mmCIF file of C-alpha atoms and ligand atoms in Angstrom:
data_model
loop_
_atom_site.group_PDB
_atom_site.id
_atom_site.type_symbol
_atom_site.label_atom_id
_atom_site.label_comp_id
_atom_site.label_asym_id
_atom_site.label_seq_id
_atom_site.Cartn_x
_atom_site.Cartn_y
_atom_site.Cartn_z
ATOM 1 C CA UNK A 1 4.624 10.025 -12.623
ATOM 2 C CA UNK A 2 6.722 12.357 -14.308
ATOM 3 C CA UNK A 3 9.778 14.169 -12.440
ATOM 4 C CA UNK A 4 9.221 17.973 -12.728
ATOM 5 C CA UNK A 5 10.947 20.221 -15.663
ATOM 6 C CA UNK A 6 13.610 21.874 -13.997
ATOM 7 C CA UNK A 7 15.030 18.730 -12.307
ATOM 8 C CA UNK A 8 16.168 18.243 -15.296
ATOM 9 C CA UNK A 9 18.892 15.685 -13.626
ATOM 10 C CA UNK A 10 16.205 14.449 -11.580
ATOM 11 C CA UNK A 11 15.211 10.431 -12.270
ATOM 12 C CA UNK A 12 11.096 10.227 -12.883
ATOM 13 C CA UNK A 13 9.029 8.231 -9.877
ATOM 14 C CA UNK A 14 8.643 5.718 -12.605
ATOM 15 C CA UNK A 15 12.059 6.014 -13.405
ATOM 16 C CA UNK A 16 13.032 5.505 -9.400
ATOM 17 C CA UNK A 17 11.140 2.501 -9.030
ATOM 18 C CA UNK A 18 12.292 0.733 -11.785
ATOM 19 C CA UNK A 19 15.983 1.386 -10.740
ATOM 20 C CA UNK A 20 15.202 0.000 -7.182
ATOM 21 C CA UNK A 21 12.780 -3.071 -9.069
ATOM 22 C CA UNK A 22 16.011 -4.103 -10.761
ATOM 23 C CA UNK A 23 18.447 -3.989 -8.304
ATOM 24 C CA UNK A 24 16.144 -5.829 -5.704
ATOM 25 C CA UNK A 25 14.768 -8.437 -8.333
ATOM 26 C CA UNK A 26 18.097 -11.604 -8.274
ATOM 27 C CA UNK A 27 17.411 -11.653 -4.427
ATOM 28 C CA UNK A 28 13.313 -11.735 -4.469
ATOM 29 C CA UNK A 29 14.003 -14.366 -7.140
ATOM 30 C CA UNK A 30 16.310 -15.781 -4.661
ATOM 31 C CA UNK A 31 13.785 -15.868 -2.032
ATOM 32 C CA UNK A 32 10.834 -17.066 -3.994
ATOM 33 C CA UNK A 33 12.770 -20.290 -4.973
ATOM 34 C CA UNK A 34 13.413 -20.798 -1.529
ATOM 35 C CA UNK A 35 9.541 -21.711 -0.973
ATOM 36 C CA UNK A 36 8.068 -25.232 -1.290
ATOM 37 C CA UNK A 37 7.990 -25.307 -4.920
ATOM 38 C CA UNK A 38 3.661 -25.251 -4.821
ATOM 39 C CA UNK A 39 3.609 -21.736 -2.720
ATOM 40 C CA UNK A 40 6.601 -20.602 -4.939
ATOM 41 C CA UNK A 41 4.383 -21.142 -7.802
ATOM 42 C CA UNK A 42 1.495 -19.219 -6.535
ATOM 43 C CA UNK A 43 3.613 -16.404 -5.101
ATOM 44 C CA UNK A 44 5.304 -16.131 -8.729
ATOM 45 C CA UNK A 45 2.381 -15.702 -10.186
ATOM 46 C CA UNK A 46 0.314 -13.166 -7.042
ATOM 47 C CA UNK A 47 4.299 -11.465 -8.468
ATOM 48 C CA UNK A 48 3.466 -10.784 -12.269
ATOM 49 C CA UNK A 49 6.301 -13.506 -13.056
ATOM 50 C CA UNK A 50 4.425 -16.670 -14.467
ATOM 51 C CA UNK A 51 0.777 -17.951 -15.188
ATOM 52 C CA UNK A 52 -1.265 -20.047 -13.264
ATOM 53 C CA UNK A 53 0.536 -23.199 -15.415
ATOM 54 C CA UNK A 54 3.632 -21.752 -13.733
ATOM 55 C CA UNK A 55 4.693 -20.415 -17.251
ATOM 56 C CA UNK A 56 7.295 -17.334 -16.951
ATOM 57 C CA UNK A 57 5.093 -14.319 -18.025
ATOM 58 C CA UNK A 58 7.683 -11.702 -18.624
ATOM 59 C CA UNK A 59 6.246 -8.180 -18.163
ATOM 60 C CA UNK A 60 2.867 -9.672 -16.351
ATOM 61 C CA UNK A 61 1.393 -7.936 -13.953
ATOM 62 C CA UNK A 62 4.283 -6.821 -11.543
ATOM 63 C CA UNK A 63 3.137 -4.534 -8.844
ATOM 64 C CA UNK A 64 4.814 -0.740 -8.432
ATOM 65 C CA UNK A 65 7.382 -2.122 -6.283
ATOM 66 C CA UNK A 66 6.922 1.078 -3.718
ATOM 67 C CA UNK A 67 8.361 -0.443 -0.542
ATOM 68 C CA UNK A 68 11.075 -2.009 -1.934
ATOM 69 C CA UNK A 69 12.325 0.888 -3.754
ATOM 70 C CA UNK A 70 11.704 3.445 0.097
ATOM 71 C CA UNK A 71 14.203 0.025 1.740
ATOM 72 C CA UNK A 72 16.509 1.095 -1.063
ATOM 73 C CA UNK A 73 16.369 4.704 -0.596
ATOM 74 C CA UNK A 74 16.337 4.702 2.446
ATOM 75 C CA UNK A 75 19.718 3.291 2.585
ATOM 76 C CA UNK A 76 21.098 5.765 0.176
ATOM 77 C CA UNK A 77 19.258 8.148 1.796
ATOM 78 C CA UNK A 78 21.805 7.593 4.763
ATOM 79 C CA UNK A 79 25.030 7.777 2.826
ATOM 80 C CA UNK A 80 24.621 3.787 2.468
ATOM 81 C CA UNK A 81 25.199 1.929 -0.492
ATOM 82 C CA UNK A 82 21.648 0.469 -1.561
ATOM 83 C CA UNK A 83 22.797 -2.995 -1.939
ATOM 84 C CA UNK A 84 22.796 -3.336 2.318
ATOM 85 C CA UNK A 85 19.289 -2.940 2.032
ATOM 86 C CA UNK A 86 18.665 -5.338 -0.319
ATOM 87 C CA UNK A 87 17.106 -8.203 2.058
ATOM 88 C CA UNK A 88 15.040 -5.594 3.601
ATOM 89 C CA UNK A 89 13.407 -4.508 0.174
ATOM 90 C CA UNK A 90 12.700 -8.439 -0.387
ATOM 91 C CA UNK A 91 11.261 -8.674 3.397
ATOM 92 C CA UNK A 92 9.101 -5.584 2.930
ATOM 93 C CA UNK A 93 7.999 -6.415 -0.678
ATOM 94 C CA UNK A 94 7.344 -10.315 0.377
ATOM 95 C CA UNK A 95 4.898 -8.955 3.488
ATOM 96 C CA UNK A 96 3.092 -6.797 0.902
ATOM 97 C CA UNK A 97 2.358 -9.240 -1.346
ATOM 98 C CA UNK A 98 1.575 -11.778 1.339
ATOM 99 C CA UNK A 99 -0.695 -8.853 2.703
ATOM 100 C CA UNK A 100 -2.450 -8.437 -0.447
ATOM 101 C CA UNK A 101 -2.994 -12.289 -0.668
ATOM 102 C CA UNK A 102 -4.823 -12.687 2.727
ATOM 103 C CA UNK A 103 -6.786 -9.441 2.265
ATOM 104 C CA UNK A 104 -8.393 -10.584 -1.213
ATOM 105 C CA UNK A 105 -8.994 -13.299 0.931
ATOM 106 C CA UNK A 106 -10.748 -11.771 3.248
ATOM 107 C CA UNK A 107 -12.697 -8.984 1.175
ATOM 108 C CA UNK A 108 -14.114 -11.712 -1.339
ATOM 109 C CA UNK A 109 -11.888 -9.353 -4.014
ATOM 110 C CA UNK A 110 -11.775 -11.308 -7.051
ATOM 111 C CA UNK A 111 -9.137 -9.235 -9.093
ATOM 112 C CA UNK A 112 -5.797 -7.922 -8.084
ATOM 113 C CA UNK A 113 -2.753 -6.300 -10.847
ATOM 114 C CA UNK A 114 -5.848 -7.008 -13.549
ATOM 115 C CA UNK A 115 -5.509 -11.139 -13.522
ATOM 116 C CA UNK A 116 -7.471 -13.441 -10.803
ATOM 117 C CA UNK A 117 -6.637 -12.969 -6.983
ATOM 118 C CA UNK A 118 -4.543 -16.078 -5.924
ATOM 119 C CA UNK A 119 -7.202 -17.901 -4.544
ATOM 120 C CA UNK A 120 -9.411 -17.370 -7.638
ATOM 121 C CA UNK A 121 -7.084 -19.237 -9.422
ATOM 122 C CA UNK A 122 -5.768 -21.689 -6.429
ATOM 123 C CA UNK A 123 -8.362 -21.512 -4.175
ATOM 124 C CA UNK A 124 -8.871 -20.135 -0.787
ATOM 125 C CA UNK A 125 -7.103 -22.641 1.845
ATOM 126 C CA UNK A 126 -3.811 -22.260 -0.685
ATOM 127 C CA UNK A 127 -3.190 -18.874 -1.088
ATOM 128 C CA UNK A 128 -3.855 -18.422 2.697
ATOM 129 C CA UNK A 129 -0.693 -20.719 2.818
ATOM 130 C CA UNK A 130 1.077 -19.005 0.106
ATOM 131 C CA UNK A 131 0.785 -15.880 1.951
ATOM 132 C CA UNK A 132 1.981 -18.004 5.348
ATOM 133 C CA UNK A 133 4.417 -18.732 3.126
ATOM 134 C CA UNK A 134 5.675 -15.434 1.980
ATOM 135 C CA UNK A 135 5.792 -13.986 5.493
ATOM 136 C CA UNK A 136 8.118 -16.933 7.229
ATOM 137 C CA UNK A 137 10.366 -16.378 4.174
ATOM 138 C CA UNK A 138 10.100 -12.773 4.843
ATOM 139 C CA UNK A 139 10.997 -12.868 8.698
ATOM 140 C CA UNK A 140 13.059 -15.854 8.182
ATOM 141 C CA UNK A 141 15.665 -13.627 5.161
ATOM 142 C CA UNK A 142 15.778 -10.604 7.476
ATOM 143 C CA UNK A 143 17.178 -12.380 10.279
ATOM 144 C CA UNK A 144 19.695 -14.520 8.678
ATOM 145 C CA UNK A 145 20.956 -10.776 7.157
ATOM 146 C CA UNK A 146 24.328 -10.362 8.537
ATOM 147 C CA UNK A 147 25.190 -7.239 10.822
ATOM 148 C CA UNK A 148 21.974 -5.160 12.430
ATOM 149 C CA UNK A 149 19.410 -8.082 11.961
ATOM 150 C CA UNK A 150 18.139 -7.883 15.264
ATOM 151 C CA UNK A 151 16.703 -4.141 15.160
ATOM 152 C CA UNK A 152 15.875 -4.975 11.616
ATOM 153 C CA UNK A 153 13.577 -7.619 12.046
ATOM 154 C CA UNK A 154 12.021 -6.183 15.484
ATOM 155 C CA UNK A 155 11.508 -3.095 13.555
ATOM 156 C CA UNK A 156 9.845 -5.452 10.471
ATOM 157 C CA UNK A 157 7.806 -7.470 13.721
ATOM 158 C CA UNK A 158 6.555 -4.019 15.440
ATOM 159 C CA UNK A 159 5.580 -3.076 11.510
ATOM 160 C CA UNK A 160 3.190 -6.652 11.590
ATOM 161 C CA UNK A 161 1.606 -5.917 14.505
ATOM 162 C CA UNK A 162 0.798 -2.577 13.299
ATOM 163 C CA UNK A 163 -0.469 -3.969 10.270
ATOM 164 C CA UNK A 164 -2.826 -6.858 11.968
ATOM 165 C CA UNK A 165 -4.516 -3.982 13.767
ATOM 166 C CA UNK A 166 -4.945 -2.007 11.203
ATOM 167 C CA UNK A 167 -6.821 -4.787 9.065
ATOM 168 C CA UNK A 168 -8.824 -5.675 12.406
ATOM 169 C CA UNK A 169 -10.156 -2.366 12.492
ATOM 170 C CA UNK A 170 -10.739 -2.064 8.895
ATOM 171 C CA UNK A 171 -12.840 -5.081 8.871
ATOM 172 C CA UNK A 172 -14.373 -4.122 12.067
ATOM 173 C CA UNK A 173 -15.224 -0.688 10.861
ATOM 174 C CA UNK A 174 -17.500 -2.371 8.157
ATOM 175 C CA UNK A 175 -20.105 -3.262 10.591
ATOM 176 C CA UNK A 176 -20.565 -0.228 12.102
ATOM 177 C CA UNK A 177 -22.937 2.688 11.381
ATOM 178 C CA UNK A 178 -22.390 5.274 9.139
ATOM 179 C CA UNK A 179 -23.478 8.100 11.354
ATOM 180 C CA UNK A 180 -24.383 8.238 14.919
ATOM 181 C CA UNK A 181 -23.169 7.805 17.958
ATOM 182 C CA UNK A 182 -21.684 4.486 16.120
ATOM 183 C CA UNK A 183 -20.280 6.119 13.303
ATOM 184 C CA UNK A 184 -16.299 5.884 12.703
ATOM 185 C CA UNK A 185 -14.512 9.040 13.811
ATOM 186 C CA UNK A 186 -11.863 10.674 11.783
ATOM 187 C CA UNK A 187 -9.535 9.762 14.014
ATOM 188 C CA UNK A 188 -10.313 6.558 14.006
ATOM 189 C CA UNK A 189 -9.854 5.902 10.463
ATOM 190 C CA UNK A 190 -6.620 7.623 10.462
ATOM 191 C CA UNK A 191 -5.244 5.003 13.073
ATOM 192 C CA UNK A 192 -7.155 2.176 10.842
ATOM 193 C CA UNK A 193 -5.128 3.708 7.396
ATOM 194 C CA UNK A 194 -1.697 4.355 9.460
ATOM 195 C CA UNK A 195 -1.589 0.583 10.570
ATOM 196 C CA UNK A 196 -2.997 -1.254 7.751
ATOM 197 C CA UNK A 197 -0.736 1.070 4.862
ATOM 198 C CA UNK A 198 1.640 3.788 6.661
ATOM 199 C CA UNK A 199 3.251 0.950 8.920
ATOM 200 C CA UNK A 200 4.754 -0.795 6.056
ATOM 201 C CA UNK A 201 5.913 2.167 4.399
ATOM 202 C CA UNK A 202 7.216 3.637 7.257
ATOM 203 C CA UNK A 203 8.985 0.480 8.237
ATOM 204 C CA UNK A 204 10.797 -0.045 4.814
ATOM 205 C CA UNK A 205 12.369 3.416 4.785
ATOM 206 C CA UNK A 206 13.157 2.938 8.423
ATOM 207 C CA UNK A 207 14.648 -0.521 7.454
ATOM 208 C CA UNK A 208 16.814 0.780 4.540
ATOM 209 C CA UNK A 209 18.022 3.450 7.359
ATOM 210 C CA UNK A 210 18.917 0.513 9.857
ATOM 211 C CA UNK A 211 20.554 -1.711 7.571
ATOM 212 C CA UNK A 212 22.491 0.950 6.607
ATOM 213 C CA UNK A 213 23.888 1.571 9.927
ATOM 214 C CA UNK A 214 22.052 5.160 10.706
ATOM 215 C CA UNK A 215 21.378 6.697 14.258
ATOM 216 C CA UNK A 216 17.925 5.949 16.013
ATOM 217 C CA UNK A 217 16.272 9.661 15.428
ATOM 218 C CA UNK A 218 17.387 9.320 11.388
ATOM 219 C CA UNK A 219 15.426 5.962 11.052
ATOM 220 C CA UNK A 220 12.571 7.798 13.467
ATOM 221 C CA UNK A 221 12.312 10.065 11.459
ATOM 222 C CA UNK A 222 11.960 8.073 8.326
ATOM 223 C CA UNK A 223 9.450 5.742 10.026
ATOM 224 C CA UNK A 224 7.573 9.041 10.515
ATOM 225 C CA UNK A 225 7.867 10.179 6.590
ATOM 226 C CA UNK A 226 7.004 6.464 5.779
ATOM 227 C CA UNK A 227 3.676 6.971 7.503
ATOM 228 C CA UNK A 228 2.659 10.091 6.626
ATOM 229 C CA UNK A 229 3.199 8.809 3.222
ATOM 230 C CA UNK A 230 1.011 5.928 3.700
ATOM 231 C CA UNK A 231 -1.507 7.962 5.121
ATOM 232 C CA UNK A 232 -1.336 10.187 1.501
ATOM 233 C CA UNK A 233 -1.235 6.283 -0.444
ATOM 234 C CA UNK A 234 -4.305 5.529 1.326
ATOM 235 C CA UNK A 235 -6.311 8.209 0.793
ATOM 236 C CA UNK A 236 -5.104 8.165 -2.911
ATOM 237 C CA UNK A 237 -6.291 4.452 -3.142
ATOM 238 C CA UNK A 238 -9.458 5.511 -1.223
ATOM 239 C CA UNK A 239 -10.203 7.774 -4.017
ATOM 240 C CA UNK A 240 -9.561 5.319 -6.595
ATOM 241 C CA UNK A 241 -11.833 2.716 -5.386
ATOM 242 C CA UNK A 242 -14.735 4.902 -6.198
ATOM 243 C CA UNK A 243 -13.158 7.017 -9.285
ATOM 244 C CA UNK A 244 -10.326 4.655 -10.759
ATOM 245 C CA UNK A 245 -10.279 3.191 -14.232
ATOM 246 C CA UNK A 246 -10.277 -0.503 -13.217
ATOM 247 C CA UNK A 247 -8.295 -1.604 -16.689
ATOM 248 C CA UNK A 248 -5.269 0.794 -15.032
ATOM 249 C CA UNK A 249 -5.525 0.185 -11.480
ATOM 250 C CA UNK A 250 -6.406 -3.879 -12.089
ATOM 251 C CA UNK A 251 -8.930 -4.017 -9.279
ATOM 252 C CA UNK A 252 -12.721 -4.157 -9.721
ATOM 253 C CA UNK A 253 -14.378 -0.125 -9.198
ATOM 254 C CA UNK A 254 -16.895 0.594 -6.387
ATOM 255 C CA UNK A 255 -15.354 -3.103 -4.387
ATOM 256 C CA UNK A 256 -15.429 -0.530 -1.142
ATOM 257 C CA UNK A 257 -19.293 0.789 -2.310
ATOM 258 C CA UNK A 258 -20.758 -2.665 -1.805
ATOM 259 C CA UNK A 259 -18.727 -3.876 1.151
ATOM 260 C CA UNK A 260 -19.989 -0.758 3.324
ATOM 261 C CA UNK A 261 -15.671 -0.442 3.568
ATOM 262 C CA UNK A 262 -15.418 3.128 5.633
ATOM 263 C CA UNK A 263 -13.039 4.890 3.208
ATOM 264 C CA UNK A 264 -12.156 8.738 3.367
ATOM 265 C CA UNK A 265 -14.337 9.924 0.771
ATOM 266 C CA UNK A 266 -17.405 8.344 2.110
ATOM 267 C CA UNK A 267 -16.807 9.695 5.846
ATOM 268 C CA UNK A 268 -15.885 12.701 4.707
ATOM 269 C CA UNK A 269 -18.923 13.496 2.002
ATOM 270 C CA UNK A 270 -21.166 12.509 5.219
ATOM 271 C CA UNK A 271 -19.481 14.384 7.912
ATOM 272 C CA UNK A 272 -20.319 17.732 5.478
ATOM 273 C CA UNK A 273 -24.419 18.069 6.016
ATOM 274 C CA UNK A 274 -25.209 19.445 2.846
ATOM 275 C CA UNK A 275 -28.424 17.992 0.909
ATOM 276 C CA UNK A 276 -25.967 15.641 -1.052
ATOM 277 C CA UNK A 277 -24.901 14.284 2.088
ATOM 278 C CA UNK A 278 -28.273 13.865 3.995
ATOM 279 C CA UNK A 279 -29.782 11.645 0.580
ATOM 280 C CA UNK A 280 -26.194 9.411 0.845
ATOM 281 C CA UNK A 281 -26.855 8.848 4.585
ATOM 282 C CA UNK A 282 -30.070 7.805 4.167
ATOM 283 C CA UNK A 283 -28.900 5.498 0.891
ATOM 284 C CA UNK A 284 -26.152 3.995 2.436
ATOM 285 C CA UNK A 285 -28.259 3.006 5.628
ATOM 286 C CA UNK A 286 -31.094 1.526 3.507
ATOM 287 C CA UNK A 287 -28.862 -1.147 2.268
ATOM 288 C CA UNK A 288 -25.514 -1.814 0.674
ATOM 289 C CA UNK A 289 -25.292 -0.379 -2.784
ATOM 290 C CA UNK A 290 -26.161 -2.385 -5.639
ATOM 291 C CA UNK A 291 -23.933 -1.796 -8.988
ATOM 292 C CA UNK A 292 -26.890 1.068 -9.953
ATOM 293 C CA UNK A 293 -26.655 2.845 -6.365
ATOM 294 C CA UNK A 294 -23.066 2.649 -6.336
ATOM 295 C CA UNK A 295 -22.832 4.784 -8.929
ATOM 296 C CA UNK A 296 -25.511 7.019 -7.272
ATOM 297 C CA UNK A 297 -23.682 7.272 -3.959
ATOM 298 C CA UNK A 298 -19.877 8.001 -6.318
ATOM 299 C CA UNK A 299 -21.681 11.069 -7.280
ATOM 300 C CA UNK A 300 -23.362 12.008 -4.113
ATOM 301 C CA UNK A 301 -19.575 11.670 -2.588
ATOM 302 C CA UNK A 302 -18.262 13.824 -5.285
ATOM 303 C CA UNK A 303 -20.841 16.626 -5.088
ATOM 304 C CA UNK A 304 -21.269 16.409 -0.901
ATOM 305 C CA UNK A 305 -17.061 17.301 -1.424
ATOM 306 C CA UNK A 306 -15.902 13.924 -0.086
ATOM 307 C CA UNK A 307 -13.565 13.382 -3.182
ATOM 308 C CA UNK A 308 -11.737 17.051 -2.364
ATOM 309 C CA UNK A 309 -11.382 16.474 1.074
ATOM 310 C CA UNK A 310 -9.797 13.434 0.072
ATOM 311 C CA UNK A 311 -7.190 14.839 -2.236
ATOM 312 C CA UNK A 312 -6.737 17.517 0.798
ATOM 313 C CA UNK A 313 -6.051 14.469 2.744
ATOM 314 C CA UNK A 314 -3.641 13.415 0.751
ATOM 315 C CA UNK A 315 -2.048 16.718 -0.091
ATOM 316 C CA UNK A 316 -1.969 17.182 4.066
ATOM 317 C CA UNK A 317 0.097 14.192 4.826
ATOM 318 C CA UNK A 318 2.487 14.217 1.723
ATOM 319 C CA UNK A 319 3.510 17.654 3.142
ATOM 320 C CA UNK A 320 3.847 16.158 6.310
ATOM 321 C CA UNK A 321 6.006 13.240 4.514
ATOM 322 C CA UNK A 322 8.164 15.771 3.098
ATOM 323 C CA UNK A 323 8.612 18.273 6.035
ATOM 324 C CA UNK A 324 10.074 14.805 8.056
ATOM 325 C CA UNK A 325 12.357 14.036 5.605
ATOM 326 C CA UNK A 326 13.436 17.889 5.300
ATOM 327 C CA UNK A 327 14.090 18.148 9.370
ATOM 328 C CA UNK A 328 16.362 15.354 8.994
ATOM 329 C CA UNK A 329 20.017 15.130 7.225
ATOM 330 C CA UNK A 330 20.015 13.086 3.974
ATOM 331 C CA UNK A 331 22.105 12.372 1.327
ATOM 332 C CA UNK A 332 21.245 15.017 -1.294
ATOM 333 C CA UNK A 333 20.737 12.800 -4.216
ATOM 334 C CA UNK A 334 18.294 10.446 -2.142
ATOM 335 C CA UNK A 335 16.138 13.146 -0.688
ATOM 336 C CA UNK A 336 15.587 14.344 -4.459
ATOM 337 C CA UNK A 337 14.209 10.883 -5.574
ATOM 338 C CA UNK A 338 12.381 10.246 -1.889
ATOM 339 C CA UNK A 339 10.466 14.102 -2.956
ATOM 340 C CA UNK A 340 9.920 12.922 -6.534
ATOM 341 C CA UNK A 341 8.840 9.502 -5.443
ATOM 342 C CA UNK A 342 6.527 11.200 -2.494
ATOM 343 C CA UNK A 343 5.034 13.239 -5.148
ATOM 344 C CA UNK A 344 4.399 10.835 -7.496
ATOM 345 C CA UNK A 345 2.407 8.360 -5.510
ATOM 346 C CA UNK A 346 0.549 11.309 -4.353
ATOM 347 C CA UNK A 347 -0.793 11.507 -8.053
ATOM 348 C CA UNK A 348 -0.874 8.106 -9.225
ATOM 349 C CA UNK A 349 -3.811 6.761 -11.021
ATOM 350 C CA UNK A 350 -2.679 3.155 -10.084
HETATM 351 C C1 LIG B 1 0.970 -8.621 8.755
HETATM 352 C C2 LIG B 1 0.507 -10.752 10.022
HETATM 353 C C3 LIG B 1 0.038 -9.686 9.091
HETATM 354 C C4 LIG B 1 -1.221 -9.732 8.581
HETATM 355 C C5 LIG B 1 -1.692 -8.818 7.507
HETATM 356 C C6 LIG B 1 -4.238 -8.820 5.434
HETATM 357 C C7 LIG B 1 -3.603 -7.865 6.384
HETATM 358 C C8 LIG B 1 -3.112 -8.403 7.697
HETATM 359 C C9 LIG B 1 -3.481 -6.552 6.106
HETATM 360 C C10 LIG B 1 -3.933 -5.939 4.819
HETATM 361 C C11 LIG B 1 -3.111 -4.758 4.523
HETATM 362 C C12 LIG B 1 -3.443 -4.156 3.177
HETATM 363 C C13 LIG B 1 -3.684 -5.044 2.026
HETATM 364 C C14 LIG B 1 -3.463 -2.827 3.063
HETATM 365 C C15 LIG B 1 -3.709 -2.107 1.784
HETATM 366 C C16 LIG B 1 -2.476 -1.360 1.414
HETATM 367 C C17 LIG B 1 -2.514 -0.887 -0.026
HETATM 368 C C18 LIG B 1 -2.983 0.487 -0.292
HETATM 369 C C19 LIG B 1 -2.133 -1.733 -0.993
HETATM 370 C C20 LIG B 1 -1.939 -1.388 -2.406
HETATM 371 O O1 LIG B 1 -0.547 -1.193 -2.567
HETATM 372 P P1 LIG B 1 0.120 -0.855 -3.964
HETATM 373 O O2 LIG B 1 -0.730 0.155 -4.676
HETATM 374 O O3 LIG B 1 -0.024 -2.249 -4.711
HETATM 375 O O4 LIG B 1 1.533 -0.502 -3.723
HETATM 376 P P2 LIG B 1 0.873 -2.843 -5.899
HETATM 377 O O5 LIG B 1 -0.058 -3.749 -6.631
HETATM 378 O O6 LIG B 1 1.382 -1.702 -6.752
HETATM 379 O O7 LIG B 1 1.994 -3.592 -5.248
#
């Protein structure tokens, strides 16, 4: 994620979200050591900070840090100094990682950041409460933030809801056909991939906005850029469920193959009709792909054109993301990094 030649004076993405990493990191620290000391341990380690044995593991396997660093920026991105959006960036980083717990949970997913899921290593009933854990102290830091809590944490509940629906109708989406009168609509999945990923990303730009005192249409209209980018974030992670390197990405390859999980490439490789796409119908509705067929169907997608009009997915909304942020005023500096950041997780391999 590399920031482009003639920005010259233009931070990386990398570069961005390390900034915001270490700014947020005394108060996530903070808020971690706040939890009983068991689901402290275990949301340390689902955090890249410590082993199983509760050992500090410095430069473990620490997630990207994305929605902290849009809480941030969004902030600055309002004339605001970053540090008022500080317990927003913990909130929003503490309901992703309590997200992430629940939904290994639920997919069976046995690896997350390339080390055990949480309840591999702690077992199921306690990193369901870790993750319980994680979102009181989430809700519970926003509120007690001094000066515009209230919109803050309804805008952090309406982001939950969001989020619950979008899992529902993720998991729901699994038992239905893939083509038919059953089939999931494009439309449908778009709703499914705004709620369960665009919500949150909307909501911690619009959070960073609200913290930092800006008018309702300027945190709008981040909500809206937050979305679009989460739309582009899922269709990139989409894409690199079926085509990622699992030792970079730290999550198992093909995991959405074998559940029968109704990602972009898949729908849109079927929705086609060429020969590549009639033989991956009939495959996927014979049964759900072994580790041999999965394979088989990754390269029907790819040749039925499932994988491009994936990327074009993804290319569509992070235009959209940017075109919000551009019909809005921002701090000049902040829009920059928000572009290069956009960008970047637009081409991420991880
Ligand atoms: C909010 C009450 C409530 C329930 C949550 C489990 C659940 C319901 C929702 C699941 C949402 C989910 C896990 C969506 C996937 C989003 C996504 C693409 C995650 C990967 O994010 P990265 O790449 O991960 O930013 P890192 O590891 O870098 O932090």
């Amino acid at each position: 994620m590399q920031g482009t030649v003639e920005d010259v004076d233009v931070p990386s993405a990398s570069d961005v979200l390390r900034r915001c990493r270490e700014l947020v990191r005394p108060a996530l620290v903070d808020a971690v050591g706040r939890l009983h000391p068991w689901t402290g341990e275990m949301a340390a380690y689902s955090l890249g900070w410590s082993d199983t044995a509760g050992t500090p593991e410095p430069g473990g396997s620490e997630g990207k840090g994305v929605r902290q660093a849009l809480a941030l920026l969004g902030a600055e991105a309002v004339g605001a100094d970053a540090a008022c959006a500080v317990p927003g960036a913990v909130a929003v980083e503490l309901v992703h990682t309590f997200s992430l717990l629940h939904d290994d949970v639920m997919d069976a997913d046995a690896l997350r950041r390339r080390r055990p899921a949480v309840w591999k290593a702690y077992g199921t009933g306690p990193a369901v409460l870790a993750g319980d854990a994680l979102l009181a102290r989430a809700v519970t830091g926003l509120a007690e933030t001094p000066g515009h809590h209230a919109a803050a944490v309804r805008r952090l509940c309406d982001a939950l809801n969001d989020l619950v629906a979008g899992q529902a109708e993720d998991l729901r989406f699994e038992h239905r056909p893939w083509d038919g009168p059953g089939a999931v609509g494009p439309e449908e999945y778009r709703s499914m991939a705004e709620g369960k990923t665009g919500a949150l990303l909307g909501c911690a730009l619009a959070l960073g906005a609200v913290l930092g005192g800006a008018p309702e249409p300027t945190v709008a209209a981040l909500d809206r850029a937050g979305r679009h980018l989460g739309l582009a974030f899922q269709a990139v992670d989409d894409i690199l469920g079926i085509w990622g390197d699992p030792a970079t990405t730290g999550k198992p390859v093909h995991a959405d193959l074998h559940r029968g999980k109704k990602t972009h490439p898949v729908l849109a490789a079927l929705a086609g009709g060429s020969r590549a796409a009639r033989e991956l119908g009939t495959l996927l509705a014979s049964a759900r792909p072994t580790d041999a067929a999965a394979e088989r169907v990754a390269s029907l997608v790819e040749e039925a054109g499932g994988r491009a009009a994936t990327r074009g997915e993804a290319r569509r909304h992070l235009d959209a993301a940017r075109d919000a942020l551009r019909a809005t005023p921002l701090t000049r500096t902040a829009a920059r990094e928000l572009d290069v950041l956009f960008a970047g997780l637009a081409d991420r391999v991880m």
